[in-house]
Amino acid sequence: MEPTYVGGLVELADAYDAFVIDQWGVIHDGTRLYPGAIRVFRLLREIGKPVVILTNSRKRTDINITRLSCLGLTRDLYDGLISSAELLRNLLVARSASPWKALGDRVFVVGLPDDLALLDGTRYRPVPNVESCDFVLLLSTANGATAGAHDGWLRKAAARCLPLVTSSAELLTVNEVGVFTGLAGLVRRYRRYGGTVITVGKPHSEVYRECDMLLAGLDNTRILAIGDQFESDVVGAKQHGYHAAMVLTGAASVTFQGVADRRSIAAAIAGLGEPGVSCDFVLPSLQWSPAPGSR
């Protein structure tokens, strides 16, 4: 089913009781807020609509809140922010159920240098290679790095039957430099090698249950999730009972590059679907009103 094209969120505001909005690629590009984004938050606040920001960021919640404040989106304009990295850390620390309680303490971290801060204050000890670890923690890769560049440790870890844990398995990642290949390729390759993957973050249910706690008492069918990637934002939302909208900024600007007219974009989004999962709406960006002359 093709999504309905809407020029601005004003056309949907009355139909929903709350909004769950992705961060990177929807609210900002890492260096600045997208035009119109802050107006959306202010007007949703004025009409009493709760807003939760749901992000597959590799950073903890407080770091994401600080980043948004520095960009101009202050904490008073939304009801909460859920970071998949924060949820992952909480699950690692609690170790209250499978598969978390079965993990050892030695971890091989695949990420950038500042990613190690996620483990500060925990029992987990980073080690330099997969030969000496109990599990792999996949958080990020260098911009543009392909799955093939990581094939060595992927094969070794799979041969040792090590769990691979990640807070994001998106096809594309948006950062302050641009749009790059996400971690999905590494995750798929690891599974192809016979490895076990433990994923936290969209599209998986744990992060949406966190949203439910912030939006307690609301009917899921009256909640609209907005994102820029079908496989994570739309699939996750629809599987949880939310309605879903895609914006054409961020990762979507690459996915649909060269697709010019609205009908073609709607058809392309419909073509991404899988049985029982479809996107409800498509917007040009996170904006309140249609651009002048767009109708």
PDB file of C-alpha atoms in Angstrom:
ATOM      1  CA  MET A   1       0.000   0.000   0.000  1.00  0.00           C
ATOM      2  CA  GLU A   2       1.363   3.410  -0.961  1.00  0.00           C
ATOM      3  CA  PRO A   3       1.765   6.018   1.783  1.00  0.00           C
ATOM      4  CA  THR A   4      -0.204   9.256   1.678  1.00  0.00           C
ATOM      5  CA  TYR A   5       1.891  12.315   0.879  1.00  0.00           C
ATOM      6  CA  VAL A   6       1.337  15.213   3.296  1.00  0.00           C
ATOM      7  CA  GLY A   7       2.980  18.607   3.052  1.00  0.00           C
ATOM      8  CA  GLY A   8       3.335  19.223   6.777  1.00  0.00           C
ATOM      9  CA  LEU A   9       2.586  17.779  10.191  1.00  0.00           C
ATOM     10  CA  VAL A  10      -0.291  20.211  10.666  1.00  0.00           C
ATOM     11  CA  GLU A  11      -2.310  17.834   8.468  1.00  0.00           C
ATOM     12  CA  LEU A  12      -1.799  14.976  10.958  1.00  0.00           C
ATOM     13  CA  ALA A  13      -1.617  16.702  14.339  1.00  0.00           C
ATOM     14  CA  ASP A  14      -5.305  16.282  15.190  1.00  0.00           C
ATOM     15  CA  ALA A  15      -5.340  12.611  14.182  1.00  0.00           C
ATOM     16  CA  TYR A  16      -2.731  11.520  16.749  1.00  0.00           C
ATOM     17  CA  ASP A  17      -2.321  11.867  20.495  1.00  0.00           C
ATOM     18  CA  ALA A  18       1.487  11.615  20.598  1.00  0.00           C
ATOM     19  CA  PHE A  19       4.538  11.549  18.350  1.00  0.00           C
ATOM     20  CA  VAL A  20       7.718   9.454  18.435  1.00  0.00           C
ATOM     21  CA  ILE A  21      10.404  11.188  16.385  1.00  0.00           C
ATOM     22  CA  ASP A  22      13.783   9.917  15.214  1.00  0.00           C
ATOM     23  CA  GLN A  23      16.785  12.170  15.816  1.00  0.00           C
ATOM     24  CA  TRP A  24      19.584  11.961  13.223  1.00  0.00           C
ATOM     25  CA  GLY A  25      18.351  12.652   9.703  1.00  0.00           C
ATOM     26  CA  VAL A  26      14.936  13.834  10.897  1.00  0.00           C
ATOM     27  CA  ILE A  27      15.528  16.576  13.472  1.00  0.00           C
ATOM     28  CA  HIS A  28      19.090  17.464  12.466  1.00  0.00           C
ATOM     29  CA  ASP A  29      22.062  16.429  10.346  1.00  0.00           C
ATOM     30  CA  GLY A  30      24.629  16.602  13.136  1.00  0.00           C
ATOM     31  CA  THR A  31      25.565  20.231  12.531  1.00  0.00           C
ATOM     32  CA  ARG A  32      22.218  22.036  12.478  1.00  0.00           C
ATOM     33  CA  LEU A  33      18.504  21.504  12.929  1.00  0.00           C
ATOM     34  CA  TYR A  34      16.581  20.996   9.718  1.00  0.00           C
ATOM     35  CA  PRO A  35      14.535  24.073   8.760  1.00  0.00           C
ATOM     36  CA  GLY A  36      11.130  23.906  10.388  1.00  0.00           C
ATOM     37  CA  ALA A  37      11.986  21.190  12.909  1.00  0.00           C
ATOM     38  CA  ILE A  38      12.005  23.388  15.997  1.00  0.00           C
ATOM     39  CA  ARG A  39       8.668  24.919  14.955  1.00  0.00           C
ATOM     40  CA  VAL A  40       7.156  21.425  14.914  1.00  0.00           C
ATOM     41  CA  PHE A  41       8.249  20.823  18.505  1.00  0.00           C
ATOM     42  CA  ARG A  42       7.025  24.217  19.680  1.00  0.00           C
ATOM     43  CA  LEU A  43       3.613  23.867  18.064  1.00  0.00           C
ATOM     44  CA  LEU A  44       3.112  20.297  19.265  1.00  0.00           C
ATOM     45  CA  ARG A  45       3.924  21.594  22.748  1.00  0.00           C
ATOM     46  CA  GLU A  46       1.387  24.401  22.388  1.00  0.00           C
ATOM     47  CA  ILE A  47      -1.430  22.010  21.479  1.00  0.00           C
ATOM     48  CA  GLY A  48      -0.505  19.553  24.232  1.00  0.00           C
ATOM     49  CA  LYS A  49       0.787  16.653  22.141  1.00  0.00           C
ATOM     50  CA  PRO A  50       3.483  14.565  23.886  1.00  0.00           C
ATOM     51  CA  VAL A  51       6.699  14.001  21.933  1.00  0.00           C
ATOM     52  CA  VAL A  52       9.354  11.340  22.541  1.00  0.00           C
ATOM     53  CA  ILE A  53      12.638  11.337  20.643  1.00  0.00           C
ATOM     54  CA  LEU A  54      13.709   7.772  19.842  1.00  0.00           C
ATOM     55  CA  THR A  55      17.236   7.348  18.527  1.00  0.00           C
ATOM     56  CA  ASN A  56      19.563   4.497  17.618  1.00  0.00           C
ATOM     57  CA  SER A  57      22.438   6.728  18.679  1.00  0.00           C
ATOM     58  CA  ARG A  58      25.630   5.117  19.960  1.00  0.00           C
ATOM     59  CA  LYS A  59      25.693   7.761  22.705  1.00  0.00           C
ATOM     60  CA  ARG A  60      23.945   7.773  26.071  1.00  0.00           C
ATOM     61  CA  THR A  61      20.797   9.781  26.732  1.00  0.00           C
ATOM     62  CA  ASP A  62      22.401  12.759  28.491  1.00  0.00           C
ATOM     63  CA  ILE A  63      24.889  13.252  25.649  1.00  0.00           C
ATOM     64  CA  ASN A  64      22.069  13.268  23.106  1.00  0.00           C
ATOM     65  CA  ILE A  65      20.072  15.771  25.164  1.00  0.00           C
ATOM     66  CA  THR A  66      23.113  18.041  25.397  1.00  0.00           C
ATOM     67  CA  ARG A  67      23.720  17.803  21.652  1.00  0.00           C
ATOM     68  CA  LEU A  68      20.130  18.779  20.889  1.00  0.00           C
ATOM     69  CA  SER A  69      20.281  21.701  23.307  1.00  0.00           C
ATOM     70  CA  CYS A  70      23.458  22.961  21.642  1.00  0.00           C
ATOM     71  CA  LEU A  71      21.672  22.814  18.288  1.00  0.00           C
ATOM     72  CA  GLY A  72      18.732  24.797  19.697  1.00  0.00           C
ATOM     73  CA  LEU A  73      16.204  22.108  20.658  1.00  0.00           C
ATOM     74  CA  THR A  74      15.952  22.518  24.418  1.00  0.00           C
ATOM     75  CA  ARG A  75      14.773  19.878  26.874  1.00  0.00           C
ATOM     76  CA  ASP A  76      11.479  21.664  27.624  1.00  0.00           C
ATOM     77  CA  LEU A  77      10.257  21.029  24.072  1.00  0.00           C
ATOM     78  CA  TYR A  78       9.897  17.239  24.353  1.00  0.00           C
ATOM     79  CA  ASP A  79       8.779  14.712  26.947  1.00  0.00           C
ATOM     80  CA  GLY A  80      11.697  12.324  26.839  1.00  0.00           C
ATOM     81  CA  LEU A  81      14.573  10.927  24.824  1.00  0.00           C
ATOM     82  CA  ILE A  82      15.279   7.231  24.486  1.00  0.00           C
ATOM     83  CA  SER A  83      18.695   6.182  23.226  1.00  0.00           C
ATOM     84  CA  SER A  84      19.275   2.579  22.198  1.00  0.00           C
ATOM     85  CA  ALA A  85      22.821   2.870  23.577  1.00  0.00           C
ATOM     86  CA  GLU A  86      21.457   3.838  27.005  1.00  0.00           C
ATOM     87  CA  LEU A  87      19.033   0.923  26.932  1.00  0.00           C
ATOM     88  CA  LEU A  88      21.843  -1.414  25.889  1.00  0.00           C
ATOM     89  CA  ARG A  89      24.004  -0.240  28.784  1.00  0.00           C
ATOM     90  CA  ASN A  90      21.124  -0.741  31.228  1.00  0.00           C
ATOM     91  CA  LEU A  91      20.570  -4.294  30.007  1.00  0.00           C
ATOM     92  CA  LEU A  92      24.287  -5.071  30.206  1.00  0.00           C
ATOM     93  CA  VAL A  93      24.476  -3.756  33.761  1.00  0.00           C
ATOM     94  CA  ALA A  94      21.295  -5.449  34.998  1.00  0.00           C
ATOM     95  CA  ARG A  95      22.132  -8.895  33.561  1.00  0.00           C
ATOM     96  CA  SER A  96      18.732  -9.966  34.861  1.00  0.00           C
ATOM     97  CA  ALA A  97      17.661 -12.298  32.073  1.00  0.00           C
ATOM     98  CA  SER A  98      18.870 -14.154  29.013  1.00  0.00           C
ATOM     99  CA  PRO A  99      20.811 -13.447  26.903  1.00  0.00           C
ATOM    100  CA  TRP A 100      22.442 -10.773  29.067  1.00  0.00           C
ATOM    101  CA  LYS A 101      23.196 -12.849  32.152  1.00  0.00           C
ATOM    102  CA  ALA A 102      25.138 -15.358  30.052  1.00  0.00           C
ATOM    103  CA  LEU A 103      27.632 -12.780  28.756  1.00  0.00           C
ATOM    104  CA  GLY A 104      31.134 -12.719  30.194  1.00  0.00           C
ATOM    105  CA  ASP A 105      33.021  -9.632  31.336  1.00  0.00           C
ATOM    106  CA  ARG A 106      35.671  -9.373  28.605  1.00  0.00           C
ATOM    107  CA  VAL A 107      34.467  -7.475  25.555  1.00  0.00           C
ATOM    108  CA  PHE A 108      35.981  -6.658  22.180  1.00  0.00           C
ATOM    109  CA  VAL A 109      34.577  -3.234  21.250  1.00  0.00           C
ATOM    110  CA  VAL A 110      34.200  -2.317  17.586  1.00  0.00           C
ATOM    111  CA  GLY A 111      33.801   1.436  17.517  1.00  0.00           C
ATOM    112  CA  LEU A 112      35.431   4.823  17.653  1.00  0.00           C
ATOM    113  CA  PRO A 113      37.646   5.778  20.616  1.00  0.00           C
ATOM    114  CA  ASP A 114      34.918   7.697  22.443  1.00  0.00           C
ATOM    115  CA  ASP A 115      32.540   4.716  22.240  1.00  0.00           C
ATOM    116  CA  LEU A 116      34.360   3.064  25.150  1.00  0.00           C
ATOM    117  CA  ALA A 117      32.715   5.586  27.489  1.00  0.00           C
ATOM    118  CA  LEU A 118      29.517   3.536  27.239  1.00  0.00           C
ATOM    119  CA  LEU A 119      31.153   0.938  29.489  1.00  0.00           C
ATOM    120  CA  ASP A 120      32.472   3.390  32.104  1.00  0.00           C
ATOM    121  CA  GLY A 121      31.440   2.328  35.592  1.00  0.00           C
ATOM    122  CA  THR A 122      30.421  -1.176  34.530  1.00  0.00           C
ATOM    123  CA  ARG A 123      31.951  -4.585  35.172  1.00  0.00           C
ATOM    124  CA  TYR A 124      32.951  -5.005  31.528  1.00  0.00           C
ATOM    125  CA  ARG A 125      36.621  -4.939  30.535  1.00  0.00           C
ATOM    126  CA  PRO A 126      37.579  -4.062  26.943  1.00  0.00           C
ATOM    127  CA  VAL A 127      40.186  -6.371  25.420  1.00  0.00           C
ATOM    128  CA  PRO A 128      42.225  -5.829  22.236  1.00  0.00           C
ATOM    129  CA  ASN A 129      41.096  -8.780  20.111  1.00  0.00           C
ATOM    130  CA  VAL A 130      38.402 -11.406  19.587  1.00  0.00           C
ATOM    131  CA  GLU A 131      40.736 -14.195  20.694  1.00  0.00           C
ATOM    132  CA  SER A 132      40.572 -12.989  24.310  1.00  0.00           C
ATOM    133  CA  CYS A 133      36.981 -11.746  24.623  1.00  0.00           C
ATOM    134  CA  ASP A 134      33.687 -13.234  25.787  1.00  0.00           C
ATOM    135  CA  PHE A 135      31.552 -11.235  23.360  1.00  0.00           C
ATOM    136  CA  VAL A 136      31.769  -8.497  20.728  1.00  0.00           C
ATOM    137  CA  LEU A 137      30.175  -5.072  21.224  1.00  0.00           C
ATOM    138  CA  LEU A 138      29.528  -3.413  17.854  1.00  0.00           C
ATOM    139  CA  LEU A 139      28.854   0.324  18.211  1.00  0.00           C
ATOM    140  CA  SER A 140      30.193   2.086  15.116  1.00  0.00           C
ATOM    141  CA  THR A 141      32.682   1.997  12.267  1.00  0.00           C
ATOM    142  CA  ALA A 142      34.690   4.600  10.414  1.00  0.00           C
ATOM    143  CA  ASN A 143      32.705   6.592   7.845  1.00  0.00           C
ATOM    144  CA  GLY A 144      32.337   4.591   4.669  1.00  0.00           C
ATOM    145  CA  ALA A 145      33.863   1.386   6.051  1.00  0.00           C
ATOM    146  CA  THR A 146      32.463  -1.712   4.351  1.00  0.00           C
ATOM    147  CA  ALA A 147      31.620  -5.068   5.876  1.00  0.00           C
ATOM    148  CA  GLY A 148      34.532  -6.555   3.947  1.00  0.00           C
ATOM    149  CA  ALA A 149      36.978  -4.348   5.843  1.00  0.00           C
ATOM    150  CA  HIS A 150      35.898  -6.102   9.052  1.00  0.00           C
ATOM    151  CA  ASP A 151      35.846  -9.620   7.666  1.00  0.00           C
ATOM    152  CA  GLY A 152      38.823 -10.797   9.706  1.00  0.00           C
ATOM    153  CA  TRP A 153      37.368 -10.333  13.166  1.00  0.00           C
ATOM    154  CA  LEU A 154      33.881 -11.299  11.954  1.00  0.00           C
ATOM    155  CA  ARG A 155      35.128 -14.727  10.866  1.00  0.00           C
ATOM    156  CA  LYS A 156      37.217 -15.251  13.993  1.00  0.00           C
ATOM    157  CA  ALA A 157      34.374 -14.256  16.311  1.00  0.00           C
ATOM    158  CA  ALA A 158      31.882 -16.481  14.499  1.00  0.00           C
ATOM    159  CA  ALA A 159      34.307 -19.409  14.642  1.00  0.00           C
ATOM    160  CA  ARG A 160      34.454 -18.960  18.429  1.00  0.00           C
ATOM    161  CA  CYS A 161      30.627 -18.731  18.612  1.00  0.00           C
ATOM    162  CA  LEU A 162      30.852 -15.337  20.302  1.00  0.00           C
ATOM    163  CA  PRO A 163      27.665 -13.290  20.701  1.00  0.00           C
ATOM    164  CA  LEU A 164      27.734  -9.986  18.828  1.00  0.00           C
ATOM    165  CA  VAL A 165      25.847  -7.244  20.675  1.00  0.00           C
ATOM    166  CA  THR A 166      24.826  -3.977  19.012  1.00  0.00           C
ATOM    167  CA  SER A 167      22.570  -1.001  19.682  1.00  0.00           C
ATOM    168  CA  SER A 168      21.919  -0.333  16.000  1.00  0.00           C
ATOM    169  CA  ALA A 169      21.700  -2.414  12.848  1.00  0.00           C
ATOM    170  CA  GLU A 170      20.537   0.252  10.412  1.00  0.00           C
ATOM    171  CA  LEU A 171      21.299   0.194   6.691  1.00  0.00           C
ATOM    172  CA  LEU A 172      22.514   3.793   6.697  1.00  0.00           C
ATOM    173  CA  THR A 173      23.884   6.121   9.329  1.00  0.00           C
ATOM    174  CA  VAL A 174      23.646   9.908   9.363  1.00  0.00           C
ATOM    175  CA  ASN A 175      26.303  12.018  11.055  1.00  0.00           C
ATOM    176  CA  GLU A 176      27.827  15.483  10.846  1.00  0.00           C
ATOM    177  CA  VAL A 177      29.893  14.445   7.818  1.00  0.00           C
ATOM    178  CA  GLY A 178      27.141  12.880   5.717  1.00  0.00           C
ATOM    179  CA  VAL A 179      25.224   9.656   5.107  1.00  0.00           C
ATOM    180  CA  PHE A 180      27.200   6.423   5.225  1.00  0.00           C
ATOM    181  CA  THR A 181      26.718   2.674   5.267  1.00  0.00           C
ATOM    182  CA  GLY A 182      25.352   1.572   8.632  1.00  0.00           C
ATOM    183  CA  LEU A 183      26.012  -1.536  10.682  1.00  0.00           C
ATOM    184  CA  ALA A 184      23.408  -3.731   8.987  1.00  0.00           C
ATOM    185  CA  GLY A 185      25.968  -5.133   6.556  1.00  0.00           C
ATOM    186  CA  LEU A 186      28.249  -6.318   9.354  1.00  0.00           C
ATOM    187  CA  VAL A 187      25.335  -7.842  11.254  1.00  0.00           C
ATOM    188  CA  ARG A 188      24.110  -9.714   8.187  1.00  0.00           C
ATOM    189  CA  ARG A 189      27.582 -10.983   7.378  1.00  0.00           C
ATOM    190  CA  TYR A 190      28.069 -12.203  10.946  1.00  0.00           C
ATOM    191  CA  ARG A 191      24.803 -14.105  10.805  1.00  0.00           C
ATOM    192  CA  ARG A 192      25.840 -15.553   7.448  1.00  0.00           C
ATOM    193  CA  TYR A 193      28.986 -16.873   9.119  1.00  0.00           C
ATOM    194  CA  GLY A 194      26.798 -18.574  11.716  1.00  0.00           C
ATOM    195  CA  GLY A 195      27.224 -15.999  14.478  1.00  0.00           C
ATOM    196  CA  THR A 196      24.582 -15.022  17.033  1.00  0.00           C
ATOM    197  CA  VAL A 197      23.501 -11.365  17.111  1.00  0.00           C
ATOM    198  CA  ILE A 198      21.815  -9.588  20.026  1.00  0.00           C
ATOM    199  CA  THR A 199      20.317  -6.317  18.830  1.00  0.00           C
ATOM    200  CA  VAL A 200      18.838  -3.500  20.894  1.00  0.00           C
ATOM    201  CA  GLY A 201      17.260  -0.511  19.187  1.00  0.00           C
ATOM    202  CA  LYS A 202      14.844   0.080  16.365  1.00  0.00           C
ATOM    203  CA  PRO A 203      13.163  -1.959  14.944  1.00  0.00           C
ATOM    204  CA  HIS A 204      13.219  -4.226  18.005  1.00  0.00           C
ATOM    205  CA  SER A 205      10.532  -4.116  20.646  1.00  0.00           C
ATOM    206  CA  GLU A 206      12.551  -3.123  23.734  1.00  0.00           C
ATOM    207  CA  VAL A 207      12.922   0.525  22.726  1.00  0.00           C
ATOM    208  CA  TYR A 208       9.234   0.833  21.909  1.00  0.00           C
ATOM    209  CA  ARG A 209       8.309  -0.538  25.321  1.00  0.00           C
ATOM    210  CA  GLU A 210      10.422   2.293  26.737  1.00  0.00           C
ATOM    211  CA  CYS A 211       8.306   4.709  24.692  1.00  0.00           C
ATOM    212  CA  ASP A 212       5.149   3.129  26.092  1.00  0.00           C
ATOM    213  CA  MET A 213       6.298   3.923  29.621  1.00  0.00           C
ATOM    214  CA  LEU A 214       6.692   7.596  28.718  1.00  0.00           C
ATOM    215  CA  LEU A 215       3.363   7.610  26.870  1.00  0.00           C
ATOM    216  CA  ALA A 216       1.439   5.544  29.409  1.00  0.00           C
ATOM    217  CA  GLY A 217      -2.276   5.201  28.831  1.00  0.00           C
ATOM    218  CA  LEU A 218      -2.241   6.126  25.155  1.00  0.00           C
ATOM    219  CA  ASP A 219      -3.585   3.874  22.413  1.00  0.00           C
ATOM    220  CA  ASN A 220      -0.693   2.783  20.184  1.00  0.00           C
ATOM    221  CA  THR A 221      -2.813   3.332  17.076  1.00  0.00           C
ATOM    222  CA  ARG A 222      -3.029   7.007  18.078  1.00  0.00           C
ATOM    223  CA  ILE A 223       0.767   7.388  18.137  1.00  0.00           C
ATOM    224  CA  LEU A 224       2.669   8.435  15.005  1.00  0.00           C
ATOM    225  CA  ALA A 225       6.350   7.539  14.627  1.00  0.00           C
ATOM    226  CA  ILE A 226       8.425   9.635  12.224  1.00  0.00           C
ATOM    227  CA  GLY A 227      11.751   8.518  10.770  1.00  0.00           C
ATOM    228  CA  ASP A 228      13.979   8.470   7.703  1.00  0.00           C
ATOM    229  CA  GLN A 229      14.630   4.716   7.310  1.00  0.00           C
ATOM    230  CA  PHE A 230      12.031   2.120   6.419  1.00  0.00           C
ATOM    231  CA  GLU A 231      13.777  -0.940   7.868  1.00  0.00           C
ATOM    232  CA  SER A 232      14.230   0.561  11.331  1.00  0.00           C
ATOM    233  CA  ASP A 233      11.775   3.431  11.816  1.00  0.00           C
ATOM    234  CA  VAL A 234       8.764   2.188   9.866  1.00  0.00           C
ATOM    235  CA  VAL A 235       9.075  -1.551  10.491  1.00  0.00           C
ATOM    236  CA  GLY A 236       9.700  -1.076  14.210  1.00  0.00           C
ATOM    237  CA  ALA A 237       6.804   1.330  14.646  1.00  0.00           C
ATOM    238  CA  LYS A 238       4.305  -0.751  12.703  1.00  0.00           C
ATOM    239  CA  GLN A 239       5.258  -3.980  14.456  1.00  0.00           C
ATOM    240  CA  HIS A 240       4.565  -2.220  17.753  1.00  0.00           C
ATOM    241  CA  GLY A 241       1.172  -0.966  16.638  1.00  0.00           C
ATOM    242  CA  TYR A 242       2.098   2.657  15.935  1.00  0.00           C
ATOM    243  CA  HIS A 243       1.383   4.428  12.682  1.00  0.00           C
ATOM    244  CA  ALA A 244       4.450   5.517  10.721  1.00  0.00           C
ATOM    245  CA  ALA A 245       5.598   8.394   8.539  1.00  0.00           C
ATOM    246  CA  MET A 246       8.824   8.827   6.595  1.00  0.00           C
ATOM    247  CA  VAL A 247      10.556  12.121   5.920  1.00  0.00           C
ATOM    248  CA  LEU A 248      12.703  12.576   2.826  1.00  0.00           C
ATOM    249  CA  THR A 249      15.696  14.039   4.656  1.00  0.00           C
ATOM    250  CA  GLY A 250      18.651  12.189   6.185  1.00  0.00           C
ATOM    251  CA  ALA A 251      19.061   8.604   5.019  1.00  0.00           C
ATOM    252  CA  ALA A 252      15.954   8.898   2.833  1.00  0.00           C
ATOM    253  CA  SER A 253      17.637  11.616   0.774  1.00  0.00           C
ATOM    254  CA  VAL A 254      20.115   8.930  -0.329  1.00  0.00           C
ATOM    255  CA  THR A 255      17.629   6.060  -0.559  1.00  0.00           C
ATOM    256  CA  PHE A 256      15.359   8.028  -2.893  1.00  0.00           C
ATOM    257  CA  GLN A 257      17.991  10.092  -4.657  1.00  0.00           C
ATOM    258  CA  GLY A 258      16.866  10.803  -8.196  1.00  0.00           C
ATOM    259  CA  VAL A 259      13.209   9.982  -7.495  1.00  0.00           C
ATOM    260  CA  ALA A 260      11.625  13.319  -8.248  1.00  0.00           C
ATOM    261  CA  ASP A 261       7.837  13.277  -8.087  1.00  0.00           C
ATOM    262  CA  ARG A 262       5.564  12.442  -5.171  1.00  0.00           C
ATOM    263  CA  ARG A 263       3.873   9.476  -6.816  1.00  0.00           C
ATOM    264  CA  SER A 264       7.192   7.835  -7.651  1.00  0.00           C
ATOM    265  CA  ILE A 265       8.444   8.366  -4.096  1.00  0.00           C
ATOM    266  CA  ALA A 266       5.261   6.879  -2.635  1.00  0.00           C
ATOM    267  CA  ALA A 267       5.559   3.887  -4.961  1.00  0.00           C
ATOM    268  CA  ALA A 268       9.232   3.440  -4.050  1.00  0.00           C
ATOM    269  CA  ILE A 269       8.419   3.467  -0.323  1.00  0.00           C
ATOM    270  CA  ALA A 270       5.597   0.979  -0.883  1.00  0.00           C
ATOM    271  CA  GLY A 271       8.102  -1.236  -2.686  1.00  0.00           C
ATOM    272  CA  LEU A 272      10.240  -1.403   0.460  1.00  0.00           C
ATOM    273  CA  GLY A 273       7.424  -3.031   2.382  1.00  0.00           C
ATOM    274  CA  GLU A 274       7.083  -6.569   3.575  1.00  0.00           C
ATOM    275  CA  PRO A 275       3.900  -8.551   4.231  1.00  0.00           C
ATOM    276  CA  GLY A 276       1.815  -6.744   6.834  1.00  0.00           C
ATOM    277  CA  VAL A 277       4.130  -3.716   7.074  1.00  0.00           C
ATOM    278  CA  SER A 278       3.503  -0.488   5.196  1.00  0.00           C
ATOM    279  CA  CYS A 279       4.300   3.175   5.698  1.00  0.00           C
ATOM    280  CA  ASP A 280       1.254   5.380   6.306  1.00  0.00           C
ATOM    281  CA  PHE A 281       2.556   8.818   5.331  1.00  0.00           C
ATOM    282  CA  VAL A 282       5.474  10.557   3.665  1.00  0.00           C
ATOM    283  CA  LEU A 283       6.526  14.153   4.380  1.00  0.00           C
ATOM    284  CA  PRO A 284       9.166  16.239   2.607  1.00  0.00           C
ATOM    285  CA  SER A 285      10.781  16.964   5.990  1.00  0.00           C
ATOM    286  CA  LEU A 286       9.901  17.470   9.642  1.00  0.00           C
ATOM    287  CA  GLN A 287       7.932  20.644   9.000  1.00  0.00           C
ATOM    288  CA  TRP A 288       4.652  21.998  10.278  1.00  0.00           C
ATOM    289  CA  SER A 289       3.199  23.599   7.156  1.00  0.00           C
ATOM    290  CA  PRO A 290       3.504  22.766   3.457  1.00  0.00           C
ATOM    291  CA  ALA A 291       6.108  24.835   1.647  1.00  0.00           C
ATOM    292  CA  PRO A 292       4.634  27.747  -0.339  1.00  0.00           C
ATOM    293  CA  GLY A 293       3.576  26.617  -3.788  1.00  0.00           C
ATOM    294  CA  SER A 294       3.867  22.908  -2.939  1.00  0.00           C
ATOM    295  CA  ARG A 295       0.165  22.301  -3.336  1.00  0.00           C
TER     296      ARG A 295
END
